[in-house]
Coordinates of C-alpha atoms and ligand atoms in Angstrom, one line a residue:
M1 CA 57.3 -32.2 11.5
C2 CA 60.8 -31.4 11.8
G3 CA 62.7 -31.8 8.6
I4 CA 66.1 -33.3 8.2
I5 CA 68.8 -33.3 5.6
G6 CA 72.0 -34.5 5.3
I7 CA 74.9 -34.5 2.5
V8 CA 78.3 -36.2 1.9
G9 CA 79.1 -34.3 -0.9
K10 CA 81.6 -33.4 -3.6
E11 CA 81.0 -29.8 -3.2
D12 CA 80.3 -27.3 -0.9
V13 CA 76.9 -28.3 0.4
A14 CA 75.4 -25.2 2.5
E15 CA 73.3 -23.9 -0.4
R16 CA 71.7 -27.1 -1.2
L17 CA 71.0 -27.9 2.1
L18 CA 69.0 -24.7 2.5
D19 CA 67.5 -25.5 -0.6
G20 CA 66.3 -29.0 0.7
L21 CA 65.1 -26.9 4.1
K22 CA 63.1 -24.8 1.5
R23 CA 61.1 -28.2 0.5
L24 CA 61.0 -29.1 4.4
E25 CA 59.7 -25.9 5.9
Y26 CA 56.3 -26.7 6.1
R27 CA 57.3 -29.5 8.4
G28 CA 58.1 -26.8 11.2
Y29 CA 59.3 -22.9 11.0
D30 CA 60.4 -22.4 14.7
S31 CA 63.9 -22.2 13.9
A32 CA 66.3 -23.6 11.2
G33 CA 70.0 -24.5 11.2
I34 CA 72.7 -26.0 9.5
A35 CA 76.2 -27.5 10.4
T36 CA 79.6 -28.5 8.5
V37 CA 82.6 -29.7 9.1
F38 CA 85.3 -27.4 7.5
D39 CA 89.2 -27.2 8.4
G40 CA 88.8 -30.0 11.0
A41 CA 85.9 -28.2 12.9
I42 CA 82.4 -28.3 13.1
E43 CA 80.8 -25.1 12.1
R44 CA 77.0 -23.9 12.7
R45 CA 74.8 -21.3 11.6
R46 CA 71.2 -21.2 13.4
A47 CA 68.4 -19.0 13.2
E48 CA 64.9 -18.5 15.1
G49 CA 61.7 -18.2 13.3
K50 CA 61.4 -18.6 9.4
L51 CA 63.9 -20.2 7.1
G52 CA 64.7 -16.4 5.5
N53 CA 66.3 -15.8 8.8
L54 CA 68.9 -18.8 8.5
A55 CA 69.3 -17.6 4.8
R56 CA 70.4 -14.1 5.9
E57 CA 72.6 -15.5 8.7
L58 CA 74.4 -17.7 6.0
R59 CA 74.9 -14.6 3.4
D60 CA 76.3 -12.8 5.9
E61 CA 78.5 -15.5 7.1
P62 CA 78.8 -18.3 4.5
L63 CA 79.1 -21.9 5.6
P64 CA 82.3 -23.8 4.0
G65 CA 82.2 -28.0 3.7
T66 CA 81.5 -30.5 1.4
I67 CA 79.7 -32.2 4.5
G68 CA 76.9 -31.5 6.4
I69 CA 73.3 -31.6 8.0
A70 CA 70.3 -29.2 8.4
H71 CA 67.0 -29.2 10.3
T72 CA 64.0 -27.1 10.4
R73 CA 62.2 -27.2 13.6
W74 CA 58.7 -27.5 15.2
A75 CA 59.6 -27.3 18.9
T76 CA 58.3 -30.2 21.5
H77 CA 61.0 -29.6 24.3
G78 CA 62.2 -25.8 25.0
A79 CA 61.2 -22.7 23.3
P80 CA 62.0 -21.7 19.8
T81 CA 64.9 -19.7 20.5
T82 CA 68.3 -19.9 18.5
A83 CA 70.0 -22.0 21.5
N84 CA 67.0 -24.5 20.9
A85 CA 67.8 -24.6 17.1
H86 CA 69.4 -27.5 15.8
P87 CA 72.2 -28.8 15.2
H88 CA 72.8 -29.5 18.5
A89 CA 76.8 -29.7 19.0
T90 CA 79.6 -30.8 20.9
R91 CA 83.3 -30.1 19.8
E92 CA 83.2 -34.0 18.5
V93 CA 79.6 -34.4 17.1
A94 CA 76.5 -32.3 15.7
L95 CA 73.2 -33.8 15.2
V96 CA 69.6 -32.9 14.0
H97 CA 66.7 -34.8 15.4
N98 CA 63.0 -35.5 14.5
G99 CA 60.9 -36.9 17.4
I100 CA 61.1 -37.0 21.2
I101 CA 63.5 -38.6 23.4
E102 CA 61.2 -39.4 26.3
N103 CA 63.6 -40.5 28.9
F104 CA 65.7 -37.3 28.3
K105 CA 65.4 -35.7 31.5
Q106 CA 67.2 -38.9 33.2
L107 CA 69.9 -39.1 30.6
R108 CA 70.4 -35.2 31.1
E109 CA 70.9 -35.6 34.7
E110 CA 73.5 -38.5 34.3
L111 CA 75.3 -36.5 31.6
I112 CA 75.2 -33.5 34.3
A113 CA 76.6 -35.7 36.9
R114 CA 79.5 -36.7 34.8
G115 CA 80.4 -32.9 34.4
R116 CA 79.1 -32.2 30.9
H117 CA 77.4 -28.9 30.2
F118 CA 74.2 -28.4 28.4
D119 CA 73.7 -25.4 25.9
S120 CA 69.9 -26.0 25.4
Q121 CA 66.3 -27.1 26.7
T122 CA 65.6 -29.5 24.2
D123 CA 65.5 -33.3 24.6
T124 CA 67.7 -33.6 21.5
E125 CA 71.1 -32.5 23.2
V126 CA 71.4 -35.7 25.3
V127 CA 72.0 -37.7 22.0
A128 CA 74.7 -35.2 21.1
H129 CA 76.5 -35.6 24.4
L130 CA 76.1 -39.7 24.7
V131 CA 77.4 -40.1 21.2
S132 CA 80.4 -37.3 21.8
E133 CA 81.3 -39.0 25.3
R134 CA 81.5 -42.2 23.5
I135 CA 83.8 -40.7 21.1
E136 CA 85.9 -38.7 23.5
Q137 CA 86.6 -42.3 25.1
G138 CA 88.0 -43.4 21.8
A139 CA 84.9 -45.1 20.3
S140 CA 84.7 -45.1 16.3
P141 CA 81.4 -43.3 15.0
E142 CA 79.8 -46.4 14.4
E143 CA 80.6 -47.8 17.8
A144 CA 79.4 -44.5 19.5
V145 CA 75.8 -44.4 17.7
R146 CA 75.5 -48.3 17.9
D147 CA 75.9 -48.2 21.8
V148 CA 73.8 -44.9 22.3
L149 CA 70.7 -46.2 20.4
P150 CA 69.4 -48.4 22.7
R151 CA 69.6 -45.8 25.3
L152 CA 67.1 -43.6 23.6
H153 CA 63.5 -44.3 24.6
G154 CA 60.8 -42.5 22.3
A155 CA 61.1 -41.6 18.6
F156 CA 63.8 -40.1 16.7
A157 CA 65.2 -39.5 13.0
L158 CA 68.8 -38.5 13.5
A159 CA 71.3 -37.6 11.1
I160 CA 74.9 -37.2 13.0
L161 CA 78.0 -35.4 11.6
F162 CA 81.3 -36.2 13.1
R163 CA 84.4 -33.4 13.4
A164 CA 87.2 -36.0 12.9
H165 CA 85.4 -37.9 10.1
P166 CA 84.5 -35.5 7.4
D167 CA 83.8 -38.3 5.2
L168 CA 80.7 -39.9 6.8
L169 CA 77.3 -39.3 8.3
I170 CA 75.1 -41.5 10.6
G171 CA 71.5 -41.8 10.2
A172 CA 69.1 -43.7 12.3
R173 CA 65.2 -44.0 12.6
L174 CA 62.8 -45.1 15.3
G175 CA 59.3 -43.9 14.8
S176 CA 60.0 -41.0 12.7
P177 CA 61.0 -41.2 8.8
L178 CA 64.3 -41.2 7.2
V179 CA 65.5 -42.3 3.7
V180 CA 68.6 -42.4 2.0
G181 CA 69.3 -41.0 -1.4
Y182 CA 72.0 -42.2 -3.8
G183 CA 73.5 -39.9 -5.7
D184 CA 76.3 -39.3 -8.3
G185 CA 79.6 -39.7 -6.0
E186 CA 77.5 -38.3 -3.1
T187 CA 75.0 -39.9 -0.5
Y188 CA 72.2 -38.0 1.2
L189 CA 69.9 -38.3 4.2
G190 CA 66.1 -36.9 4.5
S191 CA 62.9 -36.5 6.1
D192 CA 61.3 -37.6 2.9
A193 CA 61.9 -38.2 -0.9
L194 CA 60.7 -34.5 -1.4
A195 CA 63.6 -33.1 0.4
L196 CA 66.2 -34.9 -1.9
A197 CA 64.1 -34.4 -4.9
P198 CA 66.4 -31.8 -6.9
L199 CA 69.7 -34.0 -5.8
T200 CA 68.4 -37.7 -6.3
Q201 CA 65.6 -39.7 -7.3
K202 CA 67.1 -43.1 -6.0
I203 CA 65.7 -43.6 -2.5
A204 CA 66.1 -46.4 0.1
Y205 CA 63.5 -46.2 3.1
L206 CA 64.7 -47.1 6.2
E207 CA 62.6 -49.5 8.2
E208 CA 61.9 -49.3 12.2
G209 CA 65.4 -49.6 14.0
D210 CA 67.6 -49.2 11.4
W211 CA 70.7 -47.0 11.4
V212 CA 73.0 -46.5 8.6
V213 CA 76.3 -45.2 7.7
I214 CA 76.9 -43.1 4.7
T215 CA 80.2 -42.0 2.5
R216 CA 80.1 -40.4 -0.7
T217 CA 80.0 -43.7 -2.3
S218 CA 78.3 -46.1 0.1
A219 CA 75.3 -46.8 2.5
Q220 CA 75.7 -49.6 5.0
I221 CA 72.2 -50.3 6.5
F222 CA 72.2 -52.1 9.8
D223 CA 68.7 -53.4 11.7
R224 CA 68.1 -52.8 15.0
D225 CA 70.0 -55.9 16.1
N226 CA 73.0 -54.3 14.1
N227 CA 73.0 -56.9 11.4
P228 CA 73.8 -55.5 8.2
V229 CA 70.6 -55.4 5.7
E230 CA 69.9 -54.3 2.6
R231 CA 66.6 -52.1 2.0
P232 CA 65.1 -51.8 -1.7
V233 CA 66.4 -48.6 -3.5
T234 CA 63.3 -47.3 -5.3
V235 CA 62.9 -44.2 -7.9
S236 CA 61.0 -41.7 -5.9
G237 CA 59.2 -39.9 -8.9
V238 CA 59.2 -36.8 -7.0
S239 CA 59.7 -33.9 -8.9
G240 CA 62.8 -32.0 -8.6
A241 CA 61.1 -28.8 -9.5
M242 CA 60.6 -26.7 -6.4
I243 CA 57.0 -26.5 -5.6
D244 CA 55.5 -23.4 -6.4
K245 CA 52.1 -21.3 -6.0
G246 CA 51.2 -20.7 -9.4
N247 CA 49.2 -17.7 -9.8
H248 CA 48.1 -17.9 -6.2
R249 CA 49.1 -15.7 -3.4
H250 CA 49.4 -19.1 -1.0
F251 CA 49.4 -22.9 -1.4
M252 CA 46.5 -22.9 0.4
A253 CA 44.5 -21.2 -2.2
K254 CA 46.6 -23.0 -5.2
E255 CA 45.5 -26.0 -3.3
I256 CA 42.1 -25.6 -2.9
Y257 CA 41.5 -24.8 -6.4
E258 CA 43.2 -27.8 -7.4
Q259 CA 40.6 -30.0 -5.6
P260 CA 38.5 -30.8 -8.8
V261 CA 41.4 -31.9 -10.7
V262 CA 43.1 -33.8 -8.1
V263 CA 39.8 -35.3 -7.2
A264 CA 39.3 -36.4 -10.7
Q265 CA 42.4 -37.9 -10.7
T266 CA 41.8 -39.9 -7.4
L267 CA 38.6 -41.0 -8.6
R268 CA 40.2 -42.6 -11.9
S269 CA 41.9 -45.1 -9.9
Y270 CA 38.5 -46.4 -7.9
L271 CA 35.7 -46.0 -10.5
R272 CA 35.6 -48.1 -13.7
R273 CA 33.3 -45.7 -15.8
M274 CA 32.6 -47.8 -18.5
E275 CA 31.8 -50.9 -16.3
N276 CA 29.8 -48.5 -13.8
Q277 CA 31.8 -50.1 -11.2
V278 CA 33.9 -49.2 -8.0
S279 CA 37.0 -51.0 -7.8
L280 CA 39.6 -51.2 -5.1
P281 CA 43.4 -52.5 -5.3
D282 CA 43.6 -56.1 -4.9
M283 CA 43.2 -57.5 -1.7
D284 CA 44.0 -60.8 0.1
F285 CA 40.9 -60.9 2.3
D286 CA 37.4 -61.1 1.8
L287 CA 35.9 -57.6 2.1
G288 CA 32.3 -59.2 2.4
Q289 CA 33.8 -60.8 5.8
V290 CA 34.3 -57.6 7.5
K291 CA 31.9 -57.6 10.3
R292 CA 33.4 -54.4 12.1
V293 CA 35.4 -51.3 10.7
T294 CA 37.7 -49.3 13.2
I295 CA 38.6 -45.7 11.9
V296 CA 41.5 -44.1 13.6
A297 CA 43.0 -41.0 12.4
C298 CA 43.9 -37.1 13.6
G299 CA 42.5 -33.6 12.7
T300 CA 41.1 -33.2 9.2
S301 CA 41.7 -36.7 8.4
F302 CA 39.7 -37.9 11.7
Y303 CA 36.4 -35.6 10.0
A304 CA 37.1 -37.5 6.8
G305 CA 36.8 -40.5 8.4
L306 CA 33.6 -39.4 10.5
V307 CA 32.0 -38.8 7.3
A308 CA 33.0 -42.2 6.0
K309 CA 31.4 -43.7 9.4
Y310 CA 28.0 -42.3 8.1
W311 CA 28.7 -43.5 4.9
F312 CA 29.8 -47.4 5.9
E313 CA 26.8 -47.8 8.2
K314 CA 24.6 -46.2 5.6
F315 CA 25.4 -48.3 2.5
A316 CA 27.3 -51.1 3.7
R317 CA 25.3 -51.7 7.3
V318 CA 28.6 -52.5 9.0
P319 CA 29.1 -51.1 12.3
V320 CA 31.9 -48.4 12.6
D321 CA 33.9 -47.4 15.6
I322 CA 36.1 -43.9 15.2
D323 CA 38.7 -42.4 17.5
V324 CA 41.3 -40.1 17.2
A325 CA 44.4 -42.0 17.3
S326 CA 46.0 -40.4 20.4
E327 CA 43.0 -41.6 22.3
F328 CA 42.7 -44.8 20.5
R329 CA 46.2 -46.1 21.6
Y330 CA 46.0 -45.8 25.4
R331 CA 42.2 -46.8 25.8
D332 CA 42.7 -50.5 25.2
P333 CA 39.8 -50.8 22.5
V334 CA 38.4 -54.1 22.0
L335 CA 39.2 -55.4 18.7
E336 CA 37.7 -58.6 17.4
P337 CA 40.0 -60.7 15.2
G338 CA 39.2 -60.0 11.6
G339 CA 38.0 -56.8 12.0
L340 CA 39.0 -54.0 9.4
A341 CA 41.0 -51.1 10.9
L342 CA 41.2 -48.1 8.6
F343 CA 43.9 -45.3 9.2
I344 CA 43.6 -42.1 7.2
S345 CA 46.7 -39.5 7.2
Q346 CA 47.9 -37.3 4.6
S347 CA 51.5 -38.0 5.1
G348 CA 51.3 -41.6 6.1
E349 CA 53.7 -40.6 9.0
T350 CA 51.5 -39.0 11.5
A351 CA 53.0 -40.6 14.8
D352 CA 49.8 -41.1 16.8
T353 CA 48.0 -42.9 13.7
L354 CA 51.3 -45.0 13.1
A355 CA 51.3 -46.2 16.5
A356 CA 47.8 -47.2 16.4
L357 CA 48.2 -48.8 13.1
R358 CA 50.8 -51.0 14.9
H359 CA 48.4 -51.6 18.0
A360 CA 45.7 -52.6 15.8
K361 CA 48.2 -54.9 13.7
A362 CA 49.2 -56.8 16.9
Q363 CA 45.4 -57.3 17.8
S364 CA 45.0 -59.2 14.2
Q365 CA 42.9 -56.4 12.5
I366 CA 43.2 -56.3 8.6
I367 CA 45.2 -53.1 8.1
A368 CA 43.8 -50.5 5.5
V369 CA 45.3 -47.1 5.1
V370 CA 44.0 -44.0 3.0
V371 CA 47.3 -41.9 2.3
N372 CA 48.6 -39.2 -0.1
V373 CA 52.3 -40.6 0.2
P374 CA 52.5 -44.3 -1.2
T375 CA 55.9 -44.8 0.1
S376 CA 55.1 -43.7 3.7
S377 CA 55.3 -45.8 6.7
M378 CA 51.5 -46.5 6.8
A379 CA 51.5 -47.5 3.4
R380 CA 54.1 -49.9 4.0
E381 CA 52.7 -51.4 6.8
A382 CA 49.3 -52.0 5.5
D383 CA 47.4 -55.1 3.9
L384 CA 45.2 -52.6 1.8
L385 CA 46.9 -49.4 0.3
L386 CA 44.4 -47.2 -0.9
P387 CA 46.1 -44.0 -2.0
T388 CA 44.9 -40.5 -2.8
H389 CA 46.3 -38.6 -5.9
A390 CA 46.1 -35.3 -4.5
G391 CA 50.1 -34.5 -5.3
P392 CA 52.3 -32.8 -2.6
E393 CA 50.1 -30.5 -0.1
I394 CA 52.2 -27.7 1.3
G395 CA 49.9 -25.6 2.9
V396 CA 49.7 -26.7 6.5
A397 CA 45.7 -26.6 6.8
S398 CA 44.6 -29.6 4.6
T399 CA 42.3 -29.2 2.1
K400 CA 42.8 -31.2 -1.3
A401 CA 44.0 -34.2 0.9
F402 CA 40.9 -34.0 2.7
T403 CA 38.5 -34.4 -0.3
C404 CA 40.5 -36.8 -2.1
Q405 CA 40.4 -38.9 1.2
L406 CA 36.6 -38.2 1.2
A407 CA 36.8 -39.7 -2.6
V408 CA 38.7 -42.8 -1.7
L409 CA 36.6 -43.3 1.4
A410 CA 33.1 -43.1 -1.0
A411 CA 34.6 -45.6 -3.0
L412 CA 35.3 -47.7 -0.2
A413 CA 31.9 -47.4 1.1
A414 CA 30.5 -48.7 -2.3
N415 CA 32.7 -51.7 -2.2
L416 CA 32.2 -52.6 1.1
A417 CA 28.3 -52.5 0.2
R418 CA 28.6 -54.2 -2.7
A419 CA 30.7 -57.2 -1.0
N420 CA 28.4 -57.4 1.8
G421 CA 25.3 -57.7 -0.9
R422 CA 23.7 -54.5 0.0
L423 CA 24.4 -52.7 -3.3
S424 CA 22.6 -53.6 -6.6
A425 CA 24.2 -53.2 -10.0
E426 CA 21.7 -50.2 -10.6
E427 CA 22.8 -48.4 -7.3
E428 CA 26.5 -48.8 -7.9
A429 CA 25.9 -47.4 -11.3
E430 CA 24.0 -44.5 -9.5
I431 CA 27.1 -44.0 -7.1
V432 CA 29.6 -44.2 -10.0
W433 CA 27.6 -41.6 -11.6
H434 CA 27.2 -39.3 -8.8
L435 CA 31.0 -39.4 -7.6
S436 CA 32.0 -38.7 -11.5
E437 CA 30.0 -35.6 -10.9
A438 CA 31.6 -34.4 -8.2
P439 CA 34.7 -32.7 -9.6
A440 CA 32.4 -30.7 -11.9
A441 CA 30.2 -29.8 -8.6
M442 CA 33.2 -28.7 -6.9
N443 CA 34.3 -26.5 -9.8
Q444 CA 30.8 -24.8 -9.5
A445 CA 31.4 -24.1 -5.7
L446 CA 34.8 -22.4 -6.5
S447 CA 32.9 -20.2 -8.7
H448 CA 31.6 -18.5 -5.8
D449 CA 35.0 -17.7 -4.4
A450 CA 34.5 -13.8 -5.1
E451 CA 31.1 -13.8 -3.1
I452 CA 32.8 -15.4 -0.1
E453 CA 35.8 -13.4 0.0
A454 CA 33.4 -10.4 0.0
M455 CA 31.4 -11.7 3.3
A456 CA 35.0 -12.6 4.8
H457 CA 34.8 -9.2 6.9
L458 CA 31.3 -10.6 8.5
V459 CA 33.7 -13.2 10.2
A460 CA 36.8 -11.7 10.7
H461 CA 35.8 -9.5 13.5
A462 CA 34.5 -12.5 15.3
R463 CA 36.0 -13.6 18.8
D464 CA 34.0 -16.8 18.3
V465 CA 32.2 -18.4 15.5
L466 CA 29.8 -21.7 15.7
Y467 CA 29.6 -24.3 12.9
L468 CA 26.2 -26.4 12.5
G469 CA 25.6 -29.6 10.4
R470 CA 23.7 -32.8 10.7
G471 CA 24.4 -36.3 9.6
P472 CA 27.5 -36.1 7.0
D473 CA 27.2 -32.4 7.3
Y474 CA 28.4 -32.6 11.0
P475 CA 31.7 -33.5 10.1
M476 CA 31.8 -30.8 7.7
A477 CA 31.0 -28.4 10.8
L478 CA 33.5 -29.6 12.6
E479 CA 36.4 -29.4 9.6
G480 CA 34.8 -25.9 9.2
A481 CA 35.6 -24.7 12.6
L482 CA 39.2 -26.4 12.5
K483 CA 40.0 -24.6 9.2
L484 CA 38.9 -21.4 10.8
K485 CA 40.7 -22.0 14.3
E486 CA 43.9 -22.9 12.2
I487 CA 44.6 -20.2 9.9
S488 CA 42.7 -17.5 11.4
Y489 CA 43.3 -18.0 15.1
I490 CA 39.5 -17.3 15.7
H491 CA 37.9 -19.6 18.5
A492 CA 35.6 -21.8 16.4
E493 CA 33.5 -24.8 17.4
G494 CA 31.6 -27.1 15.2
Y495 CA 28.2 -28.9 16.8
A496 CA 25.4 -31.3 15.6
A497 CA 22.8 -29.0 14.7
G498 CA 20.6 -30.8 17.2
E499 CA 23.1 -30.4 20.0
M500 CA 22.6 -26.5 20.3
K501 CA 20.1 -26.5 22.6
H502 CA 21.8 -28.9 24.8
G503 CA 24.0 -26.2 26.0
P504 CA 26.0 -24.2 23.0
I505 CA 22.8 -22.0 22.5
A506 CA 23.6 -20.2 25.5
L507 CA 26.7 -18.9 23.5
I508 CA 24.4 -17.0 20.9
D509 CA 24.5 -13.0 20.7
D510 CA 25.0 -10.9 17.7
N511 CA 28.6 -11.3 18.1
V512 CA 28.9 -14.8 17.2
P513 CA 28.6 -15.6 13.5
V514 CA 27.0 -19.3 13.1
I515 CA 27.7 -21.0 10.0
V516 CA 25.1 -23.6 9.1
I517 CA 26.0 -26.2 6.6
A518 CA 22.7 -27.5 5.2
P519 CA 22.2 -29.0 1.5
S520 CA 18.6 -29.5 0.7
G521 CA 17.9 -33.0 1.4
P522 CA 16.2 -35.2 4.4
L523 CA 17.8 -33.7 6.9
F524 CA 17.4 -30.1 5.8
E525 CA 13.9 -29.3 7.5
K526 CA 15.6 -30.5 11.0
T527 CA 19.0 -28.3 10.4
V528 CA 16.8 -25.3 10.0
S529 CA 14.8 -25.6 12.9
N530 CA 17.9 -25.8 14.7
M531 CA 19.0 -22.5 12.9
Q532 CA 15.6 -20.7 13.7
E533 CA 16.1 -21.5 17.5
V534 CA 19.6 -19.8 16.7
Q535 CA 18.0 -16.7 14.9
A536 CA 15.3 -16.3 17.4
R537 CA 17.8 -15.6 20.2
G538 CA 19.5 -12.8 17.8
G539 CA 22.0 -15.2 16.3
K540 CA 23.8 -13.9 12.8
V541 CA 23.7 -16.9 10.4
V542 CA 25.5 -17.6 7.1
L543 CA 23.7 -20.5 5.7
I544 CA 25.6 -22.7 2.9
S545 CA 23.0 -24.6 1.1
D546 CA 21.9 -24.9 -2.6
A547 CA 19.4 -22.7 -4.6
E548 CA 16.3 -24.8 -3.1
G549 CA 17.6 -24.7 0.6
I550 CA 18.3 -21.0 0.3
A551 CA 14.8 -20.0 -1.1
Q552 CA 13.1 -21.7 1.6
A553 CA 15.4 -20.9 4.5
G554 CA 17.6 -17.8 3.7
E555 CA 15.3 -15.0 4.5
G556 CA 16.6 -13.3 7.9
C557 CA 20.1 -14.9 7.4
M558 CA 23.1 -12.5 7.5
A559 CA 24.8 -14.0 4.4
T560 CA 24.2 -16.9 1.9
I561 CA 26.3 -19.2 0.1
E562 CA 24.7 -20.8 -2.8
M563 CA 26.3 -24.2 -3.7
P564 CA 25.0 -26.5 -6.7
K565 CA 22.5 -29.1 -5.8
V566 CA 24.1 -32.3 -5.5
H567 CA 23.3 -35.8 -4.2
P568 CA 23.6 -36.3 -0.8
L569 CA 27.1 -38.6 -1.2
I570 CA 29.1 -36.2 -2.8
A571 CA 27.7 -33.1 -0.8
P572 CA 30.7 -33.5 1.8
L573 CA 33.2 -33.0 -1.1
V574 CA 31.6 -29.8 -2.7
Y575 CA 30.5 -28.4 0.7
A576 CA 34.3 -28.5 1.8
V577 CA 34.9 -25.8 -0.6
P578 CA 33.1 -23.0 0.5
V579 CA 34.0 -23.9 4.2
Q580 CA 37.6 -23.8 3.0
L581 CA 37.4 -20.6 1.2
L582 CA 35.6 -19.1 4.0
A583 CA 38.4 -19.6 6.7
Y584 CA 41.0 -18.7 3.9
H585 CA 39.4 -15.4 3.3
V586 CA 38.7 -14.9 6.8
A587 CA 42.4 -15.4 7.6
V588 CA 43.7 -13.1 4.5
A589 CA 41.6 -10.4 6.0
K590 CA 43.2 -10.7 9.2
G591 CA 46.5 -10.7 7.7
T592 CA 47.7 -14.2 9.5
D593 CA 50.4 -16.4 8.0
V594 CA 48.0 -18.5 5.9
D595 CA 50.4 -21.1 4.8
Q596 CA 52.4 -21.4 7.9
P597 CA 50.2 -20.6 10.8
R598 CA 51.6 -20.4 14.2
N599 CA 52.4 -22.9 16.2
L600 CA 51.6 -25.8 13.7
A601 CA 53.3 -27.7 11.2
K602 CA 52.4 -30.4 8.9
S603 CA 53.4 -34.1 8.9
V604 CA 52.9 -34.5 12.7
T605 CA 55.6 -36.9 13.4
V606 CA 55.9 -36.4 17.1
E607 CA 53.2 -37.8 19.8
Ligands
HGA701 N1 62.1 -32.8 20.2 C1 63.0 -31.8 19.3 C2 62.7 -32.5 17.9 C3 61.1 -31.9 17.7 C4 60.6 -32.3 16.6 O1 61.0 -33.5 15.8 N2 59.3 -32.1 16.1 O2 58.5 -32.4 15.2 C5 62.8 -30.6 19.6 O3 61.9 -30.1 20.4 O4 63.9 -29.9 19.0

């Protein structure tokens, strides 16, 4: 959330900053802004709403200057207005910020008492004033930043520009990500390597508490104790080409369609098909000694974790605790030394999950992470990195990252089971075979796209929708409801099918579509009984099942969506597809902004 980019350049920077913001817009689209230094003064252009508004501003009033900073905002403090848009500035400094300054109220009061005037309601503006105050007192930029950083509580990635020093930028990070990019006679700051991809591939990742002074030709990094430090420069490998939608109308559609390929790509690094074995990257602990697994994640990643709980317990017979990261951190969980704590996050930067990871690490847990960005903070802090190979996910509603997470988690479940002596070679071969079948089955699921599109109107008019599932299909019900909420703004809830009669069935009338996720198999009849309880009360059901399930229970349903018959292990990967497509087509039918739904943003780097 919130994207930052800064350039100390040879030529004018505004166009390139805008291009960088385009790559970061998925992180926030409440407002955007750019500041440069030109002719001895700080110049700014800012605009409320999507980036197109800022682009128009810049067309009307171009911004010269060879040094600049830029920001795309997901508001935490203060409404999404132009006045609250970053960069925030005084006469002397301008800065952009990703994170939350938790003690901003106290700092603001202090600054107001000293006669400073505020132009915004943001937490961020206090930092501009604190740095500016020190500069006005005669401090150098380095001294000013060094003095101010310890006063800030909370989380920040900052890029700071100084009116009187048109040759340097200062960056700092604590909690939120920030990278340094090394160019040819230019130096950059960015929230991630993707933002800098067209400018450079040479990237250094700042560590927690680091701050950095960059000029056109140098980057001097200091740690939290202000000691000069070196951070390794890596080649990011992220493509400079603008990520595009291909033939699709939305990134989300493209990403749904990419799933068979990226899941296959992900599985390739976890399956040894010739040997009929699942395999994980090398680790320096014994998986067979793990007595308890604690899974922590947020949102869609949490639902992937919930599916994994079923798998780990069923196959490996290891007890699993699971919690959303924002709860886990603050409930003082009991963590026995030697337990495996597993964190799942697309970006690897999710603030709550990262903080939970650090908490678990401090409690002597072995840290494993499933992330889509192998250079992310979580990846760098893990004992065991289990990457997904989904490629950049731009649609705010997660799709391909989710199914790739499931693929990795299935492989981890099998590894855990083998390490525990719970999986014979034949059973392992069977798992490898079923997982290898998943991409083709997902392709088959995609072939029902047109039918799902044609039935979207059945759901699009609803105010409330319920999703039901049992066993590993229960998290899929939760995920289905979340997808629908996120992009179509229809209120939806996922329930364990058996829970209906304990309350939610009171909601049933003929205006509440009920989506039932029920592959034929051991739990099918139980789920169908719950479905019939709904139908008996006038509920309108959409049944997602295979041909056998639909033949058995499809009669009387408002609609059915037929999936290929698959092994229960891969059902969540396959059934994710219709659930995503349904949400997508409902949102398109309603005319909402599918890729940038209101109030949301990707890569949730604030608490
Ligand atoms: N707190 C700042 C920055 C918000 C942010 O980083 N969001 O992800 C603001 O509200 O402008």
